[in-house]
């Protein structure tokens, strides 16, 4: 196998691009995909500070690595979910990465912010752990960015994540999630920062290869609650389709973004209010995060 760029020995074959690359040219390919994502969706400019949400996994640390090397002014945000050893280890990876690269890392503990860690929230709400966890993460990312005066939060969602989310939304025809499925969500309220996903053009396998080649020390174990998640089942289905027909995932996601998504955008915009308690954005009067915190407070 030869590198498409330089003709040297290739280390990675990308079937969906019908190409193979050597280590150096693969890294350049990877960076180019991130640059293209940022440019195409006007995610942020070189003058804007970017809050990078990091979990300690390969995707978010690979993203942070690229953005630092591209010269962006980044701050990491690690949300400590209080999920046993997984959180202890993943926090350690983020702290070590930030220290080695000399970049600031902000840490917020869900236990402090909501009143209990994710495993307790799961018990209190009797809902799947990812439900309270996801809600808390979205809320805290936005609030942390606002408080720090940063206009944008970048997350490490990759092509596989995005395709699996889209698959799940389509399976249940979730009409409110479909228009929000985008690599870049604009700020629609002064208290909502932009949310962007600069890795949406890159597969999980590609971010793993990049993290390996860059010698990024990341947490390999998944969150223990990820096991039963439907998103994993959706990823498996999509992987089988990808094996049979390379590019299937890409076509599914990009076809939606380019052709179908506009049709799902709601005619009338949702009215956004400020939560009477915390002032963050909600469609009601008390936001879902404050309701969750109340529920936790009553039970622990
Ligand atoms: S951390 Fe939280 Fe994920 Fe764990 S509990 Fe679910 S949402 S799986 S990305
Ligand atoms: Zn609130």
mmCIF file of C-alpha atoms and ligand atoms in Angstrom:
data_model
loop_
_atom_site.group_PDB
_atom_site.id
_atom_site.type_symbol
_atom_site.label_atom_id
_atom_site.label_comp_id
_atom_site.label_asym_id
_atom_site.label_seq_id
_atom_site.Cartn_x
_atom_site.Cartn_y
_atom_site.Cartn_z
ATOM 1 C CA UNK A 1 0.000 0.000 0.000
ATOM 2 C CA UNK A 2 1.416 3.353 -1.023
ATOM 3 C CA UNK A 3 0.719 6.824 0.318
ATOM 4 C CA UNK A 4 -1.482 8.783 -2.071
ATOM 5 C CA UNK A 5 0.498 11.937 -1.398
ATOM 6 C CA UNK A 6 4.160 10.957 -1.345
ATOM 7 C CA UNK A 7 4.241 7.371 -2.617
ATOM 8 C CA UNK A 8 5.941 6.199 0.595
ATOM 9 C CA UNK A 9 4.730 3.256 2.654
ATOM 10 C CA UNK A 10 1.172 3.840 3.816
ATOM 11 C CA UNK A 11 0.173 3.167 7.438
ATOM 12 C CA UNK A 12 -3.548 3.645 7.025
ATOM 13 C CA UNK A 13 -6.034 2.836 4.302
ATOM 14 C CA UNK A 14 -9.150 5.001 4.080
ATOM 15 C CA UNK A 15 -11.535 2.980 1.985
ATOM 16 C CA UNK A 16 -14.242 5.598 1.882
ATOM 17 C CA UNK A 17 -11.765 8.047 0.344
ATOM 18 C CA UNK A 18 -10.234 5.310 -1.792
ATOM 19 C CA UNK A 19 -6.853 6.373 -0.436
ATOM 20 C CA UNK A 20 -3.986 5.390 1.826
ATOM 21 C CA UNK A 21 -1.526 7.651 3.629
ATOM 22 C CA UNK A 22 1.859 7.524 5.349
ATOM 23 C CA UNK A 23 1.972 8.769 8.957
ATOM 24 C CA UNK A 24 2.878 12.376 8.101
ATOM 25 C CA UNK A 25 0.453 12.777 5.239
ATOM 26 C CA UNK A 26 -2.358 11.181 7.221
ATOM 27 C CA UNK A 27 -1.861 13.796 9.943
ATOM 28 C CA UNK A 28 -1.981 16.524 7.325
ATOM 29 C CA UNK A 29 -5.130 14.973 5.834
ATOM 30 C CA UNK A 30 -6.666 14.955 9.340
ATOM 31 C CA UNK A 31 -5.788 18.611 9.986
ATOM 32 C CA UNK A 32 -7.120 19.573 6.578
ATOM 33 C CA UNK A 33 -10.464 17.979 7.382
ATOM 34 C CA UNK A 34 -10.636 19.991 10.624
ATOM 35 C CA UNK A 35 -9.672 23.196 8.776
ATOM 36 C CA UNK A 36 -12.336 22.493 6.157
ATOM 37 C CA UNK A 37 -14.995 21.927 8.853
ATOM 38 C CA UNK A 38 -14.097 25.199 10.603
ATOM 39 C CA UNK A 39 -14.019 27.150 7.322
ATOM 40 C CA UNK A 40 -17.151 25.683 5.775
ATOM 41 C CA UNK A 41 -19.320 26.237 8.847
ATOM 42 C CA UNK A 42 -17.589 29.431 10.028
ATOM 43 C CA UNK A 43 -17.148 27.761 13.404
ATOM 44 C CA UNK A 44 -14.760 30.345 14.873
ATOM 45 C CA UNK A 45 -12.033 32.742 13.879
ATOM 46 C CA UNK A 46 -8.432 32.847 15.024
ATOM 47 C CA UNK A 47 -9.288 35.863 17.221
ATOM 48 C CA UNK A 48 -12.018 34.137 19.190
ATOM 49 C CA UNK A 49 -11.341 32.193 22.379
ATOM 50 C CA UNK A 50 -12.651 28.624 22.100
ATOM 51 C CA UNK A 51 -13.782 26.426 24.970
ATOM 52 C CA UNK A 52 -12.957 22.810 24.103
ATOM 53 C CA UNK A 53 -15.026 20.261 26.012
ATOM 54 C CA UNK A 54 -12.695 17.379 26.824
ATOM 55 C CA UNK A 55 -13.611 13.994 28.228
ATOM 56 C CA UNK A 56 -10.140 12.426 28.297
ATOM 57 C CA UNK A 57 -11.050 10.251 25.294
ATOM 58 C CA UNK A 58 -9.279 10.156 21.928
ATOM 59 C CA UNK A 59 -11.676 12.418 20.045
ATOM 60 C CA UNK A 60 -11.763 15.447 22.303
ATOM 61 C CA UNK A 61 -8.018 15.323 23.043
ATOM 62 C CA UNK A 62 -7.209 14.920 19.323
ATOM 63 C CA UNK A 63 -9.403 17.950 18.630
ATOM 64 C CA UNK A 64 -7.713 19.999 21.329
ATOM 65 C CA UNK A 65 -4.303 18.956 19.978
ATOM 66 C CA UNK A 66 -5.158 20.148 16.449
ATOM 67 C CA UNK A 67 -6.660 23.447 17.608
ATOM 68 C CA UNK A 68 -3.605 24.253 19.754
ATOM 69 C CA UNK A 69 -1.276 23.533 16.816
ATOM 70 C CA UNK A 70 -3.426 25.633 14.506
ATOM 71 C CA UNK A 71 -2.839 28.579 16.829
ATOM 72 C CA UNK A 72 -6.317 28.920 18.320
ATOM 73 C CA UNK A 73 -6.699 30.374 21.806
ATOM 74 C CA UNK A 74 -8.231 27.408 23.606
ATOM 75 C CA UNK A 75 -9.262 26.549 27.136
ATOM 76 C CA UNK A 76 -10.230 22.983 28.004
ATOM 77 C CA UNK A 77 -13.356 22.215 29.986
ATOM 78 C CA UNK A 78 -13.512 18.928 31.842
ATOM 79 C CA UNK A 79 -16.825 17.989 33.439
ATOM 80 C CA UNK A 80 -16.261 15.597 36.301
ATOM 81 C CA UNK A 81 -19.346 13.381 36.172
ATOM 82 C CA UNK A 82 -18.404 11.423 39.310
ATOM 83 C CA UNK A 83 -18.625 8.086 37.493
ATOM 84 C CA UNK A 84 -16.346 5.969 39.671
ATOM 85 C CA UNK A 85 -12.809 5.138 38.414
ATOM 86 C CA UNK A 86 -13.739 6.191 34.897
ATOM 87 C CA UNK A 87 -14.023 9.836 35.972
ATOM 88 C CA UNK A 88 -10.862 9.706 38.096
ATOM 89 C CA UNK A 89 -8.832 8.296 35.215
ATOM 90 C CA UNK A 90 -10.296 10.508 32.500
ATOM 91 C CA UNK A 91 -9.760 13.641 34.579
ATOM 92 C CA UNK A 92 -6.112 12.617 35.052
ATOM 93 C CA UNK A 93 -5.654 12.289 31.270
ATOM 94 C CA UNK A 94 -7.041 15.783 30.679
ATOM 95 C CA UNK A 95 -4.916 17.325 33.424
ATOM 96 C CA UNK A 96 -1.766 15.640 32.093
ATOM 97 C CA UNK A 97 -2.525 16.746 28.515
ATOM 98 C CA UNK A 98 -3.155 20.366 29.582
ATOM 99 C CA UNK A 99 0.009 20.454 31.701
ATOM 100 C CA UNK A 100 2.159 18.972 28.916
ATOM 101 C CA UNK A 101 0.846 21.457 26.344
ATOM 102 C CA UNK A 102 0.795 24.404 28.752
ATOM 103 C CA UNK A 103 -2.868 25.225 28.113
ATOM 104 C CA UNK A 104 -5.552 26.156 30.667
ATOM 105 C CA UNK A 105 -8.056 23.538 31.817
ATOM 106 C CA UNK A 106 -11.270 24.391 33.635
ATOM 107 C CA UNK A 107 -12.871 21.692 35.775
ATOM 108 C CA UNK A 108 -16.500 21.586 36.919
ATOM 109 C CA UNK A 109 -17.904 18.872 39.136
ATOM 110 C CA UNK A 110 -21.441 17.686 38.404
ATOM 111 C CA UNK A 111 -21.787 16.696 42.062
ATOM 112 C CA UNK A 112 -21.237 20.306 43.092
ATOM 113 C CA UNK A 113 -23.393 21.813 40.359
ATOM 114 C CA UNK A 114 -26.388 19.448 40.421
ATOM 115 C CA UNK A 115 -26.135 18.163 43.986
ATOM 116 C CA UNK A 116 -25.145 14.569 43.167
ATOM 117 C CA UNK A 117 -22.860 12.676 40.760
ATOM 118 C CA UNK A 118 -24.263 10.955 37.648
ATOM 119 C CA UNK A 119 -24.752 7.482 39.266
ATOM 120 C CA UNK A 120 -26.916 9.064 42.008
ATOM 121 C CA UNK A 121 -28.813 11.224 39.501
ATOM 122 C CA UNK A 122 -29.607 8.002 37.649
ATOM 123 C CA UNK A 123 -31.097 6.456 40.816
ATOM 124 C CA UNK A 124 -33.032 9.554 41.797
ATOM 125 C CA UNK A 125 -34.576 10.134 38.387
ATOM 126 C CA UNK A 126 -35.018 6.416 37.569
ATOM 127 C CA UNK A 127 -34.067 7.326 34.026
ATOM 128 C CA UNK A 128 -31.141 6.074 31.930
ATOM 129 C CA UNK A 129 -27.887 7.621 33.224
ATOM 130 C CA UNK A 130 -27.186 9.317 29.891
ATOM 131 C CA UNK A 131 -30.366 11.348 30.197
ATOM 132 C CA UNK A 132 -29.396 13.355 33.332
ATOM 133 C CA UNK A 133 -25.744 13.246 32.310
ATOM 134 C CA UNK A 134 -26.354 14.634 28.820
ATOM 135 C CA UNK A 135 -28.654 17.368 30.113
ATOM 136 C CA UNK A 136 -26.102 18.417 32.765
ATOM 137 C CA UNK A 137 -23.240 18.392 30.265
ATOM 138 C CA UNK A 138 -25.042 20.600 27.743
ATOM 139 C CA UNK A 139 -26.105 23.037 30.450
ATOM 140 C CA UNK A 140 -22.729 23.250 32.181
ATOM 141 C CA UNK A 141 -20.774 23.632 28.932
ATOM 142 C CA UNK A 142 -22.922 26.561 27.910
ATOM 143 C CA UNK A 143 -22.832 28.219 31.316
ATOM 144 C CA UNK A 144 -19.063 27.757 31.693
ATOM 145 C CA UNK A 145 -18.487 29.372 28.285
ATOM 146 C CA UNK A 146 -20.783 32.310 29.101
ATOM 147 C CA UNK A 147 -19.156 32.875 32.478
ATOM 148 C CA UNK A 148 -15.696 32.809 30.924
ATOM 149 C CA UNK A 149 -16.762 35.175 28.129
ATOM 150 C CA UNK A 150 -16.193 32.606 25.383
ATOM 151 C CA UNK A 151 -18.535 32.702 22.388
ATOM 152 C CA UNK A 152 -18.180 29.080 21.336
ATOM 153 C CA UNK A 153 -17.874 25.527 22.694
ATOM 154 C CA UNK A 154 -16.199 22.864 20.549
ATOM 155 C CA UNK A 155 -16.847 19.175 21.191
ATOM 156 C CA UNK A 156 -15.084 16.084 19.848
ATOM 157 C CA UNK A 157 -18.088 14.454 18.137
ATOM 158 C CA UNK A 158 -16.875 12.546 15.091
ATOM 159 C CA UNK A 159 -18.550 11.223 11.949
ATOM 160 C CA UNK A 160 -19.553 7.966 13.655
ATOM 161 C CA UNK A 161 -21.141 9.830 16.580
ATOM 162 C CA UNK A 162 -23.034 12.142 14.291
ATOM 163 C CA UNK A 163 -24.222 9.371 11.967
ATOM 164 C CA UNK A 164 -25.393 7.296 14.973
ATOM 165 C CA UNK A 165 -27.294 10.249 16.457
ATOM 166 C CA UNK A 166 -28.929 10.936 13.107
ATOM 167 C CA UNK A 167 -29.824 7.263 12.748
ATOM 168 C CA UNK A 168 -31.452 7.287 16.201
ATOM 169 C CA UNK A 169 -33.385 10.466 15.436
ATOM 170 C CA UNK A 170 -34.623 9.077 12.128
ATOM 171 C CA UNK A 171 -35.599 5.745 13.668
ATOM 172 C CA UNK A 172 -37.918 7.609 16.029
ATOM 173 C CA UNK A 173 -38.637 10.561 13.743
ATOM 174 C CA UNK A 174 -37.627 12.990 16.454
ATOM 175 C CA UNK A 175 -38.727 16.135 14.713
ATOM 176 C CA UNK A 176 -37.169 18.452 17.292
ATOM 177 C CA UNK A 177 -33.725 16.766 17.161
ATOM 178 C CA UNK A 178 -33.413 16.622 13.368
ATOM 179 C CA UNK A 179 -33.023 20.366 12.767
ATOM 180 C CA UNK A 180 -30.516 20.559 15.637
ATOM 181 C CA UNK A 181 -28.336 17.866 14.054
ATOM 182 C CA UNK A 182 -25.592 20.054 12.653
ATOM 183 C CA UNK A 183 -21.813 20.483 12.850
ATOM 184 C CA UNK A 184 -22.404 24.076 13.924
ATOM 185 C CA UNK A 185 -25.292 25.456 15.927
ATOM 186 C CA UNK A 186 -25.571 29.215 15.918
ATOM 187 C CA UNK A 187 -26.324 31.232 19.024
ATOM 188 C CA UNK A 188 -30.036 31.989 18.956
ATOM 189 C CA UNK A 189 -30.094 33.889 22.266
ATOM 190 C CA UNK A 190 -27.568 36.108 24.083
ATOM 191 C CA UNK A 191 -27.290 33.407 26.744
ATOM 192 C CA UNK A 192 -26.583 30.574 24.310
ATOM 193 C CA UNK A 193 -23.080 30.178 22.945
ATOM 194 C CA UNK A 194 -22.317 28.578 19.578
ATOM 195 C CA UNK A 195 -21.765 24.825 19.594
ATOM 196 C CA UNK A 196 -19.458 23.318 16.999
ATOM 197 C CA UNK A 197 -18.100 19.889 16.096
ATOM 198 C CA UNK A 198 -14.897 20.308 14.086
ATOM 199 C CA UNK A 199 -14.322 16.517 13.836
ATOM 200 C CA UNK A 200 -17.625 15.721 12.127
ATOM 201 C CA UNK A 201 -15.820 14.910 8.850
ATOM 202 C CA UNK A 202 -13.531 12.337 10.501
ATOM 203 C CA UNK A 203 -14.387 8.795 11.529
ATOM 204 C CA UNK A 204 -13.721 7.247 14.916
ATOM 205 C CA UNK A 205 -11.033 5.064 13.351
ATOM 206 C CA UNK A 206 -9.342 8.143 11.937
ATOM 207 C CA UNK A 207 -9.316 10.011 15.260
ATOM 208 C CA UNK A 208 -7.951 6.883 16.964
ATOM 209 C CA UNK A 209 -5.161 6.695 14.374
ATOM 210 C CA UNK A 210 -4.405 10.410 14.758
ATOM 211 C CA UNK A 211 -4.299 10.166 18.567
ATOM 212 C CA UNK A 212 -1.989 7.157 18.286
ATOM 213 C CA UNK A 213 0.379 8.850 15.822
ATOM 214 C CA UNK A 214 0.442 12.009 17.949
ATOM 215 C CA UNK A 215 1.158 9.866 21.031
ATOM 216 C CA UNK A 216 -1.791 11.343 22.888
ATOM 217 C CA UNK A 217 -2.374 9.527 26.150
ATOM 218 C CA UNK A 218 -6.137 9.083 26.321
ATOM 219 C CA UNK A 219 -8.551 6.913 28.294
ATOM 220 C CA UNK A 220 -9.328 3.824 26.243
ATOM 221 C CA UNK A 221 -12.165 2.529 28.424
ATOM 222 C CA UNK A 222 -15.621 3.791 27.619
ATOM 223 C CA UNK A 223 -17.890 5.201 30.290
ATOM 224 C CA UNK A 224 -19.354 2.163 32.137
ATOM 225 C CA UNK A 225 -22.852 3.459 31.368
ATOM 226 C CA UNK A 226 -22.199 3.498 27.622
ATOM 227 C CA UNK A 227 -22.664 -0.273 27.357
ATOM 228 C CA UNK A 228 -26.409 -0.499 27.152
ATOM 229 C CA UNK A 229 -26.812 2.764 25.257
ATOM 230 C CA UNK A 230 -28.803 2.544 22.046
ATOM 231 C CA UNK A 231 -26.228 4.743 20.315
ATOM 232 C CA UNK A 232 -23.775 1.819 20.547
ATOM 233 C CA UNK A 233 -26.259 -0.498 18.828
ATOM 234 C CA UNK A 234 -26.790 2.125 16.127
ATOM 235 C CA UNK A 235 -23.036 2.430 15.638
ATOM 236 C CA UNK A 236 -22.773 -1.332 15.168
ATOM 237 C CA UNK A 237 -25.479 -1.319 12.520
ATOM 238 C CA UNK A 238 -23.787 1.546 10.687
ATOM 239 C CA UNK A 239 -20.404 -0.213 10.921
ATOM 240 C CA UNK A 240 -21.882 -3.272 9.228
ATOM 241 C CA UNK A 241 -23.218 -1.060 6.461
ATOM 242 C CA UNK A 242 -19.843 0.661 6.162
ATOM 243 C CA UNK A 243 -18.055 -2.714 5.838
ATOM 244 C CA UNK A 244 -20.360 -3.738 3.032
ATOM 245 C CA UNK A 245 -20.247 -0.389 1.333
ATOM 246 C CA UNK A 246 -17.419 2.017 2.281
ATOM 247 C CA UNK A 247 -18.677 5.571 2.508
ATOM 248 C CA UNK A 248 -22.179 4.570 3.657
ATOM 249 C CA UNK A 249 -21.894 6.491 6.940
ATOM 250 C CA UNK A 250 -20.492 9.533 5.229
ATOM 251 C CA UNK A 251 -23.243 9.507 2.591
ATOM 252 C CA UNK A 252 -25.940 9.066 5.221
ATOM 253 C CA UNK A 253 -24.757 12.030 7.327
ATOM 254 C CA UNK A 254 -23.613 14.360 4.565
ATOM 255 C CA UNK A 255 -26.664 13.608 2.436
ATOM 256 C CA UNK A 256 -28.860 14.619 5.352
ATOM 257 C CA UNK A 257 -26.883 17.796 6.075
ATOM 258 C CA UNK A 258 -26.781 18.896 2.465
ATOM 259 C CA UNK A 259 -30.146 17.766 1.133
ATOM 260 C CA UNK A 260 -32.638 16.908 3.867
ATOM 261 C CA UNK A 261 -31.889 19.055 6.909
ATOM 262 C CA UNK A 262 -33.335 22.313 5.544
ATOM 263 C CA UNK A 263 -36.697 20.573 5.148
ATOM 264 C CA UNK A 264 -36.775 19.817 8.875
ATOM 265 C CA UNK A 265 -36.095 23.326 10.067
ATOM 266 C CA UNK A 266 -39.142 24.580 11.814
ATOM 267 C CA UNK A 267 -41.123 27.283 10.153
ATOM 268 C CA UNK A 268 -41.615 29.240 13.352
ATOM 269 C CA UNK A 269 -38.702 29.743 15.717
ATOM 270 C CA UNK A 270 -38.983 28.409 19.267
ATOM 271 C CA UNK A 271 -39.490 31.124 21.874
ATOM 272 C CA UNK A 272 -36.628 31.147 24.342
ATOM 273 C CA UNK A 273 -37.046 32.505 27.855
ATOM 274 C CA UNK A 274 -34.626 32.887 30.721
ATOM 275 C CA UNK A 275 -35.010 30.446 33.610
ATOM 276 C CA UNK A 276 -36.544 32.240 36.613
ATOM 277 C CA UNK A 277 -33.965 30.606 38.899
ATOM 278 C CA UNK A 278 -30.623 30.513 37.096
ATOM 279 C CA UNK A 279 -31.167 32.836 34.156
ATOM 280 C CA UNK A 280 -30.091 30.283 31.560
ATOM 281 C CA UNK A 281 -32.153 29.664 28.457
ATOM 282 C CA UNK A 282 -35.307 27.543 28.573
ATOM 283 C CA UNK A 283 -38.520 27.146 26.602
ATOM 284 C CA UNK A 284 -40.542 27.146 29.846
ATOM 285 C CA UNK A 285 -40.151 29.121 33.065
ATOM 286 C CA UNK A 286 -37.860 26.846 35.126
ATOM 287 C CA UNK A 287 -35.115 25.164 33.062
ATOM 288 C CA UNK A 288 -34.638 21.385 32.899
ATOM 289 C CA UNK A 289 -31.337 21.633 34.784
ATOM 290 C CA UNK A 290 -32.903 23.480 37.728
ATOM 291 C CA UNK A 291 -35.777 20.943 37.762
ATOM 292 C CA UNK A 292 -33.229 18.128 37.852
ATOM 293 C CA UNK A 293 -31.294 19.820 40.675
ATOM 294 C CA UNK A 294 -34.571 20.208 42.635
ATOM 295 C CA UNK A 295 -35.399 16.538 42.147
ATOM 296 C CA UNK A 296 -31.923 15.553 43.346
ATOM 297 C CA UNK A 297 -32.159 17.879 46.359
ATOM 298 C CA UNK A 298 -35.479 16.348 47.428
ATOM 299 C CA UNK A 299 -34.091 12.813 47.275
ATOM 300 C CA UNK A 300 -30.531 12.910 48.644
HETATM 301 S S1 LIG B 1 -20.600 9.921 29.949
HETATM 302 FE FE1 LIG B 1 -22.720 10.370 30.441
HETATM 303 FE FE2 LIG B 1 -21.794 9.436 28.138
HETATM 304 FE FE3 LIG B 1 -21.534 7.956 30.338
HETATM 305 S S2 LIG B 1 -23.456 8.485 31.332
HETATM 306 FE FE4 LIG B 1 -23.939 8.325 29.180
HETATM 307 S S3 LIG B 1 -23.761 10.413 28.481
HETATM 308 S S4 LIG B 1 -22.214 7.241 28.350
HETATM 309 S S5 LIG B 1 -20.879 10.237 26.343
HETATM 310 ZN ZN1 LIG B 2 -32.362 27.131 35.524
#
